[in-house]
Amino acid sequence: MRRERRMAEPYKIKMVEPIKMTSRPEREAEAWTAGLNTFLIDSEKVYIDLLTDSGTSAMSDNQWAGMMLGDEAYAGSRNWRNLWDAVEEVYGFKYMCPTHQGRGAEHLISQILIKPGDYVPGNMYFTTTREHQERAGGTFVDVVIDEAHDPRKEHPFKGNVDLDKLEALIKKVGPDRIPYVSVAVTVNMAGGQPVSLANLRALRELCDRYPRSDGRPIRIMFDATRLAENAYFIKEREPGYQDTPIRSIVREMMSYGDGCTMSGKKDNLVNIGGFAATNEREVYEKLTQMVVVFEGMPTYGGLAGRDMEAMARGIYEMVDDDYMAFRIGQVRYLGRQLMGAGVPIVRPIGGHAVFLDARAFLDHIPQSEYPAQALAAALYVDSGVRGMERGNVSAGRGKDGKERFPKLELVRLTIPRRVYTNSHMDVVADSVIALYEGREGIGGLKMVYEPPQLRFFTARFKPVKAEGLWGFVEER
Ligand code: F0G
């Protein structure tokens, strides 16, 4: 049998950032101080930080060189022009307005397009996206295919929109109450799962069939945060695209939409930044009116000139086919080790992270005792690896005040771009596998502090019973 050929990083290391190894007693103390919430752990006490892929990328020498070319003029910075050019060339949208990060763009777009009583269908929710849609008076409606809610179901494009669910909603409420369909590429909460071009094409066709009374079809607004990763999956899995460059696929994906919000902190390979883009002149005008109130001038939107330059350069780097093959390959390298040891993870392995299925991993802990939160805390205590809860805590409460108990109860091990080597992935795999072997020792949690919005960021927890893994925890 021929061995599969391996691929190394398509870059080499020019600068290193030391990371600290901690002892188990130090980590136990830190976990307790942080209320068993990995968001509240000091990063200096983290060995391998897989909390998020957001703003944690390593920039290239080319991006750092661009930082020195920042034009820090209050108005009309040349870096803004470069960013506009990059968005126009790579995404294909006509108008672009920078924002401090993705949620800044979500805020503006939601306020501009959504009116109270509207419905916003989307291929699964994202925390900040839904929050802004609801603040603008909209009701989010999940129209992702059913497979997305089942961690064990294999499907090449688990992020696809269920067109029947969408059409049923359109028929029920009418196109005038649907300002846009919110399409995330890839779908973060489903496990970094992609949407196919065939699905986007059919979605466009469906939206075109239902004109609103202003004469325009229902809009499609992308959450384009991880669009290049989505394009990689299309190249790999969608018939006919194997020889198409990622750059062309990205362009085709975006051509089915009317605009996007973007968190540059992910695929654009920067530590801060984002933008909103649109093909509609009137929407752009409103963006320029609102951005001055909430972010800054339309030519900087809360960013320094140098930040915009780094993002413009990152946009061209994200569509490099070799980079993306390694990027997705590294996530898979970790995921396959876990699968090989029988650890339950979301399948297929997604674009930016490996998601542990905490429900199956800790099937002795009821969802009301936050198994994913418990697993993320246990992982940190075991090895200093920091992941993130994406389950009942993240889903929060519905309008009725009750917990949502989402089908997916996950721990996300998110891989920053160009930051860690595969040796780091080995360390992570060893720790997760060790925890899986001793899983009965991990107990459930209760929430002892709960903030009203986006509670996962700052909630605090205690063990339900001081035994098992939590036996160590001495109250401080
Ligand atoms: N949309 C998606 C799909 C995201 O994953 C995020 C951020 C945002 C929008 C908001 O962008 O952070 O720049 O304001 N996700 C981060 C994460 C926080 O860890 O998944 P932002």
mmCIF file of C-alpha atoms in Angstrom, residues 7-242:
data_model
loop_
_atom_site.group_PDB
_atom_site.id
_atom_site.type_symbol
_atom_site.label_atom_id
_atom_site.label_comp_id
_atom_site.label_asym_id
_atom_site.label_seq_id
_atom_site.Cartn_x
_atom_site.Cartn_y
_atom_site.Cartn_z
ATOM 1 C CA MET A 7 2.627 18.126 3.700
ATOM 2 C CA ALA A 8 4.647 20.508 5.871
ATOM 3 C CA GLU A 9 3.847 24.112 6.664
ATOM 4 C CA PRO A 10 4.170 26.260 3.509
ATOM 5 C CA TYR A 11 6.079 28.846 5.554
ATOM 6 C CA LYS A 12 9.050 28.920 7.886
ATOM 7 C CA ILE A 13 9.478 30.530 11.279
ATOM 8 C CA LYS A 14 11.231 33.908 11.476
ATOM 9 C CA MET A 15 10.316 34.931 15.013
ATOM 10 C CA VAL A 16 9.274 32.885 18.015
ATOM 11 C CA GLU A 17 7.043 33.647 20.969
ATOM 12 C CA PRO A 18 7.876 31.598 24.049
ATOM 13 C CA ILE A 19 4.982 29.912 25.827
ATOM 14 C CA LYS A 20 5.042 28.865 29.438
ATOM 15 C CA MET A 21 4.489 25.403 30.774
ATOM 16 C CA THR A 22 2.620 25.280 34.075
ATOM 17 C CA SER A 23 2.299 22.672 36.802
ATOM 18 C CA ARG A 24 -0.963 20.944 37.529
ATOM 19 C CA PRO A 25 -1.399 22.676 40.929
ATOM 20 C CA GLU A 26 -0.926 26.046 39.189
ATOM 21 C CA ARG A 27 -3.591 25.157 36.645
ATOM 22 C CA GLU A 28 -5.977 23.927 39.316
ATOM 23 C CA ALA A 29 -5.629 27.235 41.137
ATOM 24 C CA GLU A 30 -6.117 29.182 37.913
ATOM 25 C CA ALA A 31 -9.179 27.161 36.892
ATOM 26 C CA TRP A 32 -10.798 27.868 40.213
ATOM 27 C CA THR A 33 -9.985 31.590 40.081
ATOM 28 C CA ALA A 34 -11.536 31.670 36.610
ATOM 29 C CA GLY A 35 -14.815 30.175 37.823
ATOM 30 C CA LEU A 36 -14.090 27.109 35.650
ATOM 31 C CA ASN A 37 -14.685 29.287 32.580
ATOM 32 C CA THR A 38 -11.858 29.110 30.053
ATOM 33 C CA PHE A 39 -12.690 32.655 28.861
ATOM 34 C CA LEU A 40 -11.592 33.930 32.273
ATOM 35 C CA ILE A 41 -8.186 32.227 32.383
ATOM 36 C CA ASP A 42 -5.098 34.447 32.015
ATOM 37 C CA SER A 43 -3.467 33.622 28.706
ATOM 38 C CA GLU A 44 -0.053 33.519 30.393
ATOM 39 C CA LYS A 45 -1.252 30.436 32.235
ATOM 40 C CA VAL A 46 -2.208 28.695 28.998
ATOM 41 C CA TYR A 47 0.175 26.314 27.260
ATOM 42 C CA ILE A 48 -1.609 25.771 23.946
ATOM 43 C CA ASP A 49 -4.382 28.240 23.312
ATOM 44 C CA LEU A 50 -7.196 26.788 21.224
ATOM 45 C CA LEU A 51 -9.848 29.110 22.627
ATOM 46 C CA THR A 52 -10.428 30.686 19.261
ATOM 47 C CA ASP A 53 -9.080 31.240 15.781
ATOM 48 C CA SER A 54 -10.243 34.847 16.063
ATOM 49 C CA GLY A 55 -7.556 37.505 16.027
ATOM 50 C CA THR A 56 -4.979 34.861 16.929
ATOM 51 C CA SER A 57 -3.381 34.380 13.505
ATOM 52 C CA ALA A 58 0.309 34.892 12.847
ATOM 53 C CA MET A 59 0.734 37.632 10.263
ATOM 54 C CA SER A 60 3.155 37.169 7.395
ATOM 55 C CA ASP A 61 6.323 39.192 6.760
ATOM 56 C CA ASN A 62 4.408 40.852 3.938
ATOM 57 C CA GLN A 63 1.626 41.920 6.299
ATOM 58 C CA TRP A 64 4.120 43.227 8.860
ATOM 59 C CA ALA A 65 5.855 45.167 6.116
ATOM 60 C CA GLY A 66 2.470 46.638 5.234
ATOM 61 C CA MET A 67 2.013 47.745 8.850
ATOM 62 C CA MET A 68 4.916 50.155 8.341
ATOM 63 C CA LEU A 69 3.084 51.689 5.417
ATOM 64 C CA GLY A 70 0.099 52.730 7.508
ATOM 65 C CA ASP A 71 -1.321 56.055 6.405
ATOM 66 C CA GLU A 72 -2.779 57.296 9.669
ATOM 67 C CA ALA A 73 -4.719 60.171 8.154
ATOM 68 C CA TYR A 74 -8.102 60.736 9.749
ATOM 69 C CA ALA A 75 -9.760 60.744 6.349
ATOM 70 C CA GLY A 76 -9.056 59.168 2.985
ATOM 71 C CA SER A 77 -6.186 56.888 4.035
ATOM 72 C CA ARG A 78 -4.516 55.059 1.138
ATOM 73 C CA ASN A 79 -4.782 51.828 3.130
ATOM 74 C CA TRP A 80 -8.560 52.157 2.986
ATOM 75 C CA ARG A 81 -8.285 52.285 -0.810
ATOM 76 C CA ASN A 82 -6.087 49.181 -0.784
ATOM 77 C CA LEU A 83 -8.615 47.401 1.390
ATOM 78 C CA TRP A 84 -11.465 48.453 -0.881
ATOM 79 C CA ASP A 85 -9.524 47.164 -3.912
ATOM 80 C CA ALA A 86 -8.861 43.817 -2.193
ATOM 81 C CA VAL A 87 -12.523 43.374 -1.259
ATOM 82 C CA GLU A 88 -13.636 44.303 -4.759
ATOM 83 C CA GLU A 89 -11.117 41.994 -6.439
ATOM 84 C CA VAL A 90 -11.369 38.955 -4.192
ATOM 85 C CA TYR A 91 -14.961 39.126 -2.928
ATOM 86 C CA GLY A 92 -16.421 41.010 -5.867
ATOM 87 C CA PHE A 93 -18.610 43.455 -3.923
ATOM 88 C CA LYS A 94 -18.913 47.042 -5.113
ATOM 89 C CA TYR A 95 -18.928 48.926 -1.800
ATOM 90 C CA MET A 96 -16.986 48.333 1.399
ATOM 91 C CA CYS A 97 -17.057 49.923 4.829
ATOM 92 C CA PRO A 98 -14.436 48.962 7.422
ATOM 93 C CA THR A 99 -15.440 48.203 11.025
ATOM 94 C CA HIS A 100 -13.460 47.388 14.144
ATOM 95 C CA GLN A 101 -14.370 43.695 13.829
ATOM 96 C CA GLY A 102 -17.130 41.406 12.596
ATOM 97 C CA ARG A 103 -19.775 42.309 15.131
ATOM 98 C CA GLY A 104 -19.347 45.991 14.295
ATOM 99 C CA ALA A 105 -20.389 45.150 10.737
ATOM 100 C CA GLU A 106 -23.228 42.927 12.019
ATOM 101 C CA HIS A 107 -24.502 45.794 14.130
ATOM 102 C CA LEU A 108 -24.583 48.231 11.191
ATOM 103 C CA ILE A 109 -26.088 45.800 8.678
ATOM 104 C CA SER A 110 -28.739 44.586 11.162
ATOM 105 C CA GLN A 111 -29.781 48.141 12.043
ATOM 106 C CA ILE A 112 -29.924 49.177 8.386
ATOM 107 C CA LEU A 113 -31.808 46.218 6.950
ATOM 108 C CA ILE A 114 -33.939 44.751 9.762
ATOM 109 C CA LYS A 115 -37.103 46.383 11.098
ATOM 110 C CA PRO A 116 -39.106 45.262 14.134
ATOM 111 C CA GLY A 117 -41.292 42.261 13.328
ATOM 112 C CA ASP A 118 -38.966 40.965 10.611
ATOM 113 C CA TYR A 119 -37.699 37.402 10.376
ATOM 114 C CA VAL A 120 -34.085 36.593 9.615
ATOM 115 C CA PRO A 121 -33.563 33.037 8.408
ATOM 116 C CA GLY A 122 -30.045 31.700 8.768
ATOM 117 C CA ASN A 123 -28.035 28.496 8.414
ATOM 118 C CA MET A 124 -27.695 28.090 12.184
ATOM 119 C CA TYR A 125 -27.140 30.935 14.579
ATOM 120 C CA PHE A 126 -23.921 32.575 15.617
ATOM 121 C CA THR A 127 -23.878 34.260 19.023
ATOM 122 C CA THR A 128 -23.093 37.874 18.056
ATOM 123 C CA THR A 129 -24.918 37.700 14.720
ATOM 124 C CA ARG A 130 -28.193 36.613 16.285
ATOM 125 C CA GLU A 131 -27.788 39.095 19.128
ATOM 126 C CA HIS A 132 -27.588 41.982 16.628
ATOM 127 C CA GLN A 133 -30.456 40.651 14.534
ATOM 128 C CA GLU A 134 -32.645 40.440 17.619
ATOM 129 C CA ARG A 135 -31.587 43.862 18.901
ATOM 130 C CA ALA A 136 -32.777 45.303 15.602
ATOM 131 C CA GLY A 137 -36.189 43.734 16.238
ATOM 132 C CA GLY A 138 -35.796 40.633 14.089
ATOM 133 C CA THR A 139 -36.537 37.024 14.950
ATOM 134 C CA PHE A 140 -33.882 34.539 13.933
ATOM 135 C CA VAL A 141 -35.186 31.370 12.242
ATOM 136 C CA ASP A 142 -32.869 28.391 11.824
ATOM 137 C CA VAL A 143 -33.076 27.028 8.261
ATOM 138 C CA VAL A 144 -29.948 24.878 8.167
ATOM 139 C CA ILE A 145 -30.368 21.259 7.003
ATOM 140 C CA ASP A 146 -31.204 18.795 9.804
ATOM 141 C CA GLU A 147 -27.889 16.990 9.409
ATOM 142 C CA ALA A 148 -26.115 20.035 10.866
ATOM 143 C CA HIS A 149 -27.637 19.360 14.281
ATOM 144 C CA ASP A 150 -26.404 15.772 14.411
ATOM 145 C CA PRO A 151 -22.702 15.573 15.288
ATOM 146 C CA ARG A 152 -22.338 12.041 13.963
ATOM 147 C CA LYS A 153 -24.035 12.492 10.616
ATOM 148 C CA GLU A 154 -21.555 12.577 7.748
ATOM 149 C CA HIS A 155 -22.495 15.084 5.049
ATOM 150 C CA PRO A 156 -20.061 16.890 2.743
ATOM 151 C CA PHE A 157 -21.913 20.212 3.053
ATOM 152 C CA LYS A 158 -23.470 20.210 6.461
ATOM 153 C CA GLY A 159 -23.841 23.989 6.400
ATOM 154 C CA ASN A 160 -26.321 23.948 3.511
ATOM 155 C CA VAL A 161 -29.552 25.894 3.726
ATOM 156 C CA ASP A 162 -32.664 23.718 3.804
ATOM 157 C CA LEU A 163 -34.566 25.309 0.928
ATOM 158 C CA ASP A 164 -37.875 23.729 1.950
ATOM 159 C CA LYS A 165 -37.628 25.179 5.453
ATOM 160 C CA LEU A 166 -36.818 28.564 3.940
ATOM 161 C CA GLU A 167 -39.624 28.463 1.395
ATOM 162 C CA ALA A 168 -42.110 27.476 4.113
ATOM 163 C CA LEU A 169 -41.053 30.541 6.100
ATOM 164 C CA ILE A 170 -41.336 32.828 3.072
ATOM 165 C CA LYS A 171 -44.839 31.524 2.398
ATOM 166 C CA LYS A 172 -45.819 31.922 6.041
ATOM 167 C CA VAL A 173 -44.607 35.471 6.711
ATOM 168 C CA GLY A 174 -44.205 36.864 3.179
ATOM 169 C CA PRO A 175 -41.038 38.195 1.523
ATOM 170 C CA ASP A 176 -41.587 41.719 2.877
ATOM 171 C CA ARG A 177 -40.842 40.549 6.388
ATOM 172 C CA ILE A 178 -37.598 38.845 5.360
ATOM 173 C CA PRO A 179 -34.934 41.539 4.904
ATOM 174 C CA TYR A 180 -32.303 38.952 4.033
ATOM 175 C CA VAL A 181 -31.226 35.369 4.394
ATOM 176 C CA SER A 182 -28.167 35.217 6.629
ATOM 177 C CA VAL A 183 -25.743 32.653 5.207
ATOM 178 C CA ALA A 184 -22.598 31.759 7.106
ATOM 179 C CA VAL A 185 -19.722 30.223 5.143
ATOM 180 C CA THR A 186 -18.557 28.089 6.960
ATOM 181 C CA VAL A 187 -21.012 27.436 9.809
ATOM 182 C CA ASN A 188 -19.076 27.894 13.022
ATOM 183 C CA MET A 189 -21.607 26.461 15.482
ATOM 184 C CA ALA A 190 -22.181 23.332 13.375
ATOM 185 C CA GLY A 191 -18.476 22.538 13.553
ATOM 186 C CA GLY A 192 -16.966 24.696 10.802
ATOM 187 C CA GLN A 193 -19.108 23.002 8.141
ATOM 188 C CA PRO A 194 -19.245 24.310 4.566
ATOM 189 C CA VAL A 195 -22.041 25.291 2.175
ATOM 190 C CA SER A 196 -21.920 24.001 -1.413
ATOM 191 C CA LEU A 197 -22.033 26.142 -4.534
ATOM 192 C CA ALA A 198 -25.002 24.106 -5.749
ATOM 193 C CA ASN A 199 -26.851 25.085 -2.582
ATOM 194 C CA LEU A 200 -25.943 28.763 -2.967
ATOM 195 C CA ARG A 201 -27.079 28.734 -6.579
ATOM 196 C CA ALA A 202 -30.414 27.148 -5.668
ATOM 197 C CA LEU A 203 -30.793 29.583 -2.785
ATOM 198 C CA ARG A 204 -30.297 32.542 -5.117
ATOM 199 C CA GLU A 205 -32.863 31.119 -7.476
ATOM 200 C CA LEU A 206 -35.357 30.648 -4.619
ATOM 201 C CA CYS A 207 -34.855 34.190 -3.330
ATOM 202 C CA ASP A 208 -35.275 35.583 -6.854
ATOM 203 C CA ARG A 209 -38.627 33.844 -7.133
ATOM 204 C CA TYR A 210 -40.025 35.859 -4.221
ATOM 205 C CA PRO A 211 -39.795 39.566 -4.977
ATOM 206 C CA ARG A 212 -40.607 41.985 -2.180
ATOM 207 C CA SER A 213 -43.052 44.846 -2.698
ATOM 208 C CA ASP A 214 -40.102 47.202 -3.303
ATOM 209 C CA GLY A 215 -39.469 45.065 -6.398
ATOM 210 C CA ARG A 216 -36.180 43.548 -5.293
ATOM 211 C CA PRO A 217 -35.757 39.853 -4.467
ATOM 212 C CA ILE A 218 -35.024 38.701 -0.921
ATOM 213 C CA ARG A 219 -31.392 39.532 -0.240
ATOM 214 C CA ILE A 220 -28.689 37.056 0.649
ATOM 215 C CA MET A 221 -26.178 38.473 3.117
ATOM 216 C CA PHE A 222 -23.145 36.333 3.807
ATOM 217 C CA ASP A 223 -21.369 36.023 7.075
ATOM 218 C CA ALA A 224 -18.168 35.586 5.097
ATOM 219 C CA THR A 225 -15.936 35.173 8.143
ATOM 220 C CA ARG A 226 -14.439 31.843 7.004
ATOM 221 C CA LEU A 227 -15.258 31.970 3.293
ATOM 222 C CA ALA A 228 -11.855 30.813 2.016
ATOM 223 C CA GLU A 229 -12.031 27.713 4.209
ATOM 224 C CA ASN A 230 -15.489 27.082 2.773
ATOM 225 C CA ALA A 231 -14.031 27.430 -0.727
ATOM 226 C CA TYR A 232 -11.394 24.801 0.086
ATOM 227 C CA PHE A 233 -14.083 22.258 0.933
ATOM 228 C CA ILE A 234 -15.847 23.051 -2.342
ATOM 229 C CA LYS A 235 -12.601 22.484 -4.227
ATOM 230 C CA GLU A 236 -12.172 19.176 -2.458
ATOM 231 C CA ARG A 237 -15.732 17.870 -2.505
ATOM 232 C CA GLU A 238 -17.908 19.505 -5.141
ATOM 233 C CA PRO A 239 -17.788 17.774 -8.514
ATOM 234 C CA GLY A 240 -16.017 19.811 -11.176
ATOM 235 C CA TYR A 241 -14.079 22.171 -8.878
ATOM 236 C CA GLN A 242 -10.963 20.093 -8.155
#
